[in-house]
Coordinates of C-alpha atoms and ligand atoms in Angstrom, one line a residue:
M2 CA 32.9 -33.3 1.4
S3 CA 30.8 -34.1 4.4
S4 CA 28.8 -37.0 5.8
A5 CA 25.7 -35.3 4.9
S6 CA 26.2 -35.2 0.9
V7 CA 23.2 -36.3 -0.6
N8 CA 25.2 -37.2 -4.1
T9 CA 23.9 -40.0 -5.8
R10 CA 26.6 -42.8 -6.6
V11 CA 26.1 -45.4 -9.3
N12 CA 28.1 -48.4 -9.1
T13 CA 30.0 -49.2 -12.2
A14 CA 30.7 -52.4 -14.0
D15 CA 34.5 -52.5 -12.9
G16 CA 33.3 -52.2 -9.1
G17 CA 34.0 -48.6 -8.7
A18 CA 31.7 -45.6 -8.2
H19 CA 30.5 -42.6 -9.7
V20 CA 29.2 -39.6 -8.7
T21 CA 26.1 -38.2 -11.1
H22 CA 24.2 -35.6 -9.3
R23 CA 25.4 -33.0 -6.8
P24 CA 22.2 -31.7 -5.4
L25 CA 20.7 -28.0 -5.9
G26 CA 20.1 -25.9 -2.9
I27 CA 17.7 -24.1 -2.4
L28 CA 16.8 -21.6 0.2
A29 CA 14.6 -18.5 1.1
A30 CA 14.4 -16.3 4.0
L31 CA 11.3 -17.2 5.6
P32 CA 8.7 -20.1 5.9
Q33 CA 5.9 -18.7 3.6
E34 CA 8.9 -18.3 0.9
L35 CA 9.6 -22.1 0.4
G36 CA 5.8 -22.8 -0.1
D37 CA 5.2 -26.6 0.4
L38 CA 8.5 -27.3 -0.8
I39 CA 9.9 -29.8 2.1
E40 CA 6.2 -31.4 2.3
A41 CA 6.7 -32.3 -1.3
M42 CA 10.0 -33.9 -0.6
R43 CA 8.1 -35.5 2.4
G44 CA 5.9 -37.3 -0.1
E45 CA 8.2 -37.7 -3.1
S46 CA 11.6 -39.3 -1.1
G47 CA 11.2 -38.9 2.3
V48 CA 13.4 -36.4 3.9
R49 CA 16.3 -36.6 5.9
T50 CA 17.1 -33.5 8.3
I51 CA 20.2 -32.3 9.4
T52 CA 20.6 -29.7 11.8
H53 CA 24.1 -27.1 11.4
G54 CA 24.6 -24.0 12.7
Q55 CA 21.1 -23.4 14.1
R56 CA 19.0 -24.0 11.0
D57 CA 17.7 -27.1 9.6
Y58 CA 19.0 -28.5 5.9
H59 CA 16.5 -30.9 4.8
L60 CA 17.6 -33.7 2.4
G61 CA 15.9 -35.6 -0.5
T62 CA 14.4 -35.3 -4.2
V63 CA 12.1 -32.7 -5.6
H64 CA 9.9 -33.1 -8.5
G65 CA 12.6 -35.7 -9.5
A66 CA 15.6 -33.1 -8.7
P67 CA 18.1 -34.2 -5.5
C68 CA 17.9 -31.3 -3.5
V69 CA 18.6 -29.3 0.0
V70 CA 16.1 -27.3 1.6
T71 CA 16.7 -24.8 3.8
L72 CA 15.5 -21.4 5.6
A73 CA 18.7 -18.6 5.4
R74 CA 16.4 -16.2 7.9
V75 CA 16.6 -12.7 7.3
G76 CA 19.3 -10.2 6.4
K77 CA 23.2 -10.4 4.4
V78 CA 24.7 -12.4 7.5
A79 CA 21.9 -15.2 7.9
A80 CA 22.1 -15.8 4.2
A81 CA 25.7 -15.7 4.2
A82 CA 26.3 -18.2 6.5
T83 CA 23.6 -20.4 5.3
V84 CA 24.8 -20.5 1.7
S85 CA 28.2 -21.2 2.8
A86 CA 27.1 -24.2 4.9
L87 CA 25.1 -25.4 1.6
I88 CA 28.3 -25.4 -0.3
H89 CA 30.8 -26.8 2.5
E90 CA 28.4 -29.3 4.5
F91 CA 26.1 -30.1 1.8
D92 CA 28.3 -29.9 -1.5
V93 CA 25.4 -27.8 -3.0
E94 CA 26.4 -27.9 -7.2
A95 CA 24.2 -24.7 -7.3
V96 CA 22.1 -22.9 -5.1
V97 CA 18.7 -20.9 -6.0
F98 CA 17.1 -18.3 -3.7
T99 CA 13.6 -18.1 -3.7
G100 CA 11.7 -15.0 -2.0
V101 CA 9.7 -12.0 -2.1
A102 CA 11.2 -8.5 -2.8
G103 CA 9.9 -5.0 -2.9
G104 CA 9.2 -3.4 -6.7
V105 CA 12.0 -0.3 -6.6
A106 CA 11.3 0.3 -10.8
T107 CA 8.2 2.1 -10.9
E108 CA 7.4 -0.5 -13.7
V109 CA 7.5 -3.5 -11.3
R110 CA 4.3 -3.6 -9.5
V111 CA 2.9 -6.3 -6.3
G112 CA 2.3 -9.5 -8.0
D113 CA 5.7 -9.2 -10.8
I114 CA 8.3 -11.3 -10.8
V115 CA 12.0 -10.6 -10.6
V116 CA 15.3 -13.0 -11.6
A117 CA 18.5 -11.4 -11.1
N118 CA 20.7 -10.8 -13.4
A119 CA 22.9 -9.3 -11.0
L120 CA 23.0 -8.4 -7.3
L121 CA 24.4 -5.6 -5.4
Q122 CA 24.5 -4.5 -1.4
H123 CA 23.3 -1.0 -1.5
D124 CA 24.0 -0.4 2.5
L125 CA 27.6 -1.3 1.6
D126 CA 29.7 2.0 1.7
A127 CA 33.2 2.1 2.3
T128 CA 34.1 5.3 1.0
P129 CA 35.7 7.4 1.0
L130 CA 38.4 4.6 0.9
F131 CA 36.7 2.5 -1.4
P132 CA 33.8 3.3 -4.1
R133 CA 30.1 3.2 -2.8
F134 CA 28.7 -0.4 -3.3
E135 CA 31.9 -1.8 -4.3
V136 CA 33.3 -4.7 -1.6
P137 CA 36.4 -3.5 -0.7
L138 CA 39.4 -5.8 -1.7
L139 CA 37.3 -7.7 -4.0
G140 CA 36.9 -5.0 -6.3
M141 CA 33.4 -5.4 -7.3
S142 CA 30.0 -4.1 -6.3
R143 CA 27.9 -6.4 -8.9
F144 CA 27.7 -10.1 -8.5
A145 CA 26.2 -11.8 -11.8
A146 CA 23.5 -14.3 -10.8
D147 CA 24.6 -17.5 -13.3
A148 CA 23.4 -16.8 -16.7
A149 CA 22.3 -20.4 -17.8
L150 CA 20.5 -21.2 -14.5
A151 CA 19.0 -17.6 -14.4
A152 CA 17.7 -18.3 -17.8
Q153 CA 16.0 -21.3 -16.8
L154 CA 14.6 -19.7 -14.0
A155 CA 13.3 -17.0 -15.7
A156 CA 11.9 -20.0 -18.6
A157 CA 9.7 -21.4 -15.3
C158 CA 8.5 -17.8 -14.4
E159 CA 6.9 -16.9 -17.9
R160 CA 5.5 -20.6 -18.2
F161 CA 4.1 -20.2 -14.6
V162 CA 2.6 -16.8 -16.2
A163 CA 1.3 -18.0 -19.7
E164 CA -0.2 -21.0 -17.6
E165 CA -1.4 -19.5 -14.3
G166 CA -1.1 -15.9 -14.4
A167 CA -4.4 -14.6 -15.1
A168 CA -6.3 -17.2 -12.8
S169 CA -3.7 -16.0 -10.0
A170 CA -4.5 -12.2 -10.4
A171 CA -8.1 -13.1 -10.6
R172 CA -7.7 -14.7 -7.3
F173 CA -5.4 -13.0 -5.4
G174 CA -6.5 -9.5 -7.0
T175 CA -3.3 -8.5 -8.0
R176 CA -2.3 -7.6 -11.9
E177 CA -1.2 -9.8 -14.6
P178 CA 2.2 -11.1 -13.3
R179 CA 5.4 -9.6 -15.6
V180 CA 8.6 -11.3 -15.3
H181 CA 11.8 -8.8 -15.1
R182 CA 15.0 -9.5 -15.6
G183 CA 17.4 -7.1 -14.0
L184 CA 19.0 -5.6 -11.1
I185 CA 18.5 -6.7 -7.2
I186 CA 19.5 -5.0 -4.9
S187 CA 20.1 -6.0 -1.0
G188 CA 20.4 -4.8 2.8
D189 CA 20.3 -5.0 6.1
Q190 CA 17.2 -2.9 6.0
F191 CA 13.4 -3.4 5.6
V192 CA 13.0 -0.4 2.9
A193 CA 9.4 1.5 3.8
S194 CA 8.9 4.8 2.4
A195 CA 8.5 6.8 -0.4
V196 CA 11.9 9.0 0.4
A197 CA 13.8 5.4 0.9
V198 CA 12.8 4.1 -2.5
K199 CA 13.3 7.1 -4.4
A200 CA 16.6 7.7 -3.1
L201 CA 17.8 4.1 -3.9
R202 CA 16.4 4.8 -7.2
D203 CA 17.8 7.8 -7.6
V204 CA 21.1 6.4 -6.6
L205 CA 20.7 3.1 -8.6
P206 CA 18.4 3.7 -11.3
D207 CA 18.7 0.1 -12.7
A208 CA 17.5 -1.5 -9.8
L209 CA 14.4 -3.3 -10.4
A210 CA 13.8 -4.8 -6.4
V211 CA 15.0 -4.2 -2.9
E212 CA 15.4 -7.6 -0.7
M213 CA 17.6 -8.1 2.4
E214 CA 19.7 -10.9 1.4
G215 CA 20.3 -11.9 -2.1
A216 CA 23.0 -10.1 -2.7
A217 CA 25.3 -11.8 -0.1
I218 CA 24.5 -15.1 -1.4
A219 CA 25.9 -14.2 -5.0
Q220 CA 28.7 -13.2 -3.1
V221 CA 29.5 -16.2 -1.4
C222 CA 28.9 -18.2 -4.6
H223 CA 30.9 -15.7 -6.6
E224 CA 33.8 -16.6 -3.9
Y225 CA 33.5 -19.9 -4.2
G226 CA 32.8 -20.6 -8.1
V227 CA 28.7 -21.7 -7.2
P228 CA 26.2 -20.7 -9.9
C229 CA 23.3 -19.1 -8.4
A230 CA 19.9 -17.3 -9.2
I231 CA 17.7 -15.3 -7.3
V232 CA 13.7 -15.1 -8.1
R233 CA 11.9 -12.5 -6.5
T234 CA 8.0 -12.2 -6.3
I235 CA 7.5 -8.5 -5.5
S236 CA 5.0 -8.4 -2.4
D237 CA 5.1 -4.6 -1.9
T238 CA 6.8 -1.5 -3.9
A239 CA 9.0 -0.4 -0.6
D240 CA 6.9 3.0 0.5
D241 CA 4.9 3.8 3.1
H242 CA 2.5 0.7 2.3
A243 CA 4.9 -1.5 2.3
P244 CA 4.9 -3.2 5.9
Q245 CA 0.6 -3.9 5.4
S246 CA 1.3 -5.1 2.0
F247 CA 4.5 -7.3 3.1
V248 CA 2.3 -9.6 5.5
S249 CA -0.5 -10.1 3.1
F250 CA 1.5 -10.8 0.3
L251 CA 3.6 -13.3 2.4
T252 CA 1.0 -14.8 4.1
E253 CA -1.3 -15.3 1.2
I254 CA 0.5 -15.2 -2.0
A255 CA 4.2 -15.7 -1.9
G256 CA 3.8 -19.7 -1.4
T257 CA 1.5 -20.1 -4.3
Y258 CA 3.7 -18.4 -6.5
S259 CA 6.6 -20.2 -5.1
N260 CA 5.7 -24.0 -5.7
A261 CA 4.2 -22.8 -9.3
I262 CA 7.7 -21.8 -10.1
L263 CA 9.8 -24.1 -8.2
R264 CA 7.9 -27.2 -9.6
R265 CA 8.5 -25.9 -13.2
F266 CA 11.9 -25.1 -13.3
L267 CA 12.6 -28.4 -11.2
E268 CA 10.5 -30.6 -13.5
A269 CA 12.8 -28.5 -16.9
R270 CA 16.0 -29.5 -14.6
R271 CA 14.9 -33.3 -14.7
A272 CA 13.8 -33.6 -18.3
G273 CA 17.1 -31.5 -19.4
Ligands
ADE317 N1 11.5 -8.1 1.5 C1 10.2 -7.6 0.5 N2 10.0 -6.6 0.5 C2 11.2 -5.8 1.2 C3 11.4 -4.3 1.3 N3 10.2 -3.8 1.6 N4 12.7 -3.8 1.8 C4 13.3 -4.9 2.1 N5 13.6 -6.3 1.7 C5 12.0 -6.6 1.0

């Protein structure tokens, strides 16, 4: 374990110490996707920031939960490097990724929320040597999110929708959010055409949403046996309108959703 650990150590009667809480790693690609999480940490416990590999890792307590919060930046390599540091330098017990995604399935609309059951790299193709999408030598194309963590995250999303969904929809001019569970696909492309999103739908008919980090996080977590869960709010439908829709959703809405979901998720973790 590194010196950057934020584990809580409790002194016992015999003078020993044991670890009670390893921190949760929370990350997003872009600052807008994290909402006010670091500010909330500053107000609650204060923040210790450690810079490692050109990323700032913020250590403290948020909504009662010891956390390490950071920004991965964009793409699968950035995400893999960041989650690897969370695991090795900060000894996180689990990882939660929050952010936005493009809707792929026709029933997944802007303002909806998708919690991954599984993740796949849609741009990974070592055919004919290996089946399309399969990670060579690992023999896997789909990486499962941790079932319990994903269920807790989805429950937090459902509570958000029940308590604030109608008000959010009215405020942001979106439809009342729906929560979906299923496959999220990741690749090093921003998908922004009707042709491209249809091609993804055709080849991966159960894909709900597309983004650029989640499957890399899920693969690294799988390889190190660390539970992970991914939640994405739909900013666009990965078609020709995606760039404008993405930018306005990111700047105006993403943080509000993230705050609302993570607060409920972390408070329930503390209570549970
Ligand atoms: N994240 C949000 N929208 C996306 C899109 N259309 N493609 C890839 N990543 C995204």
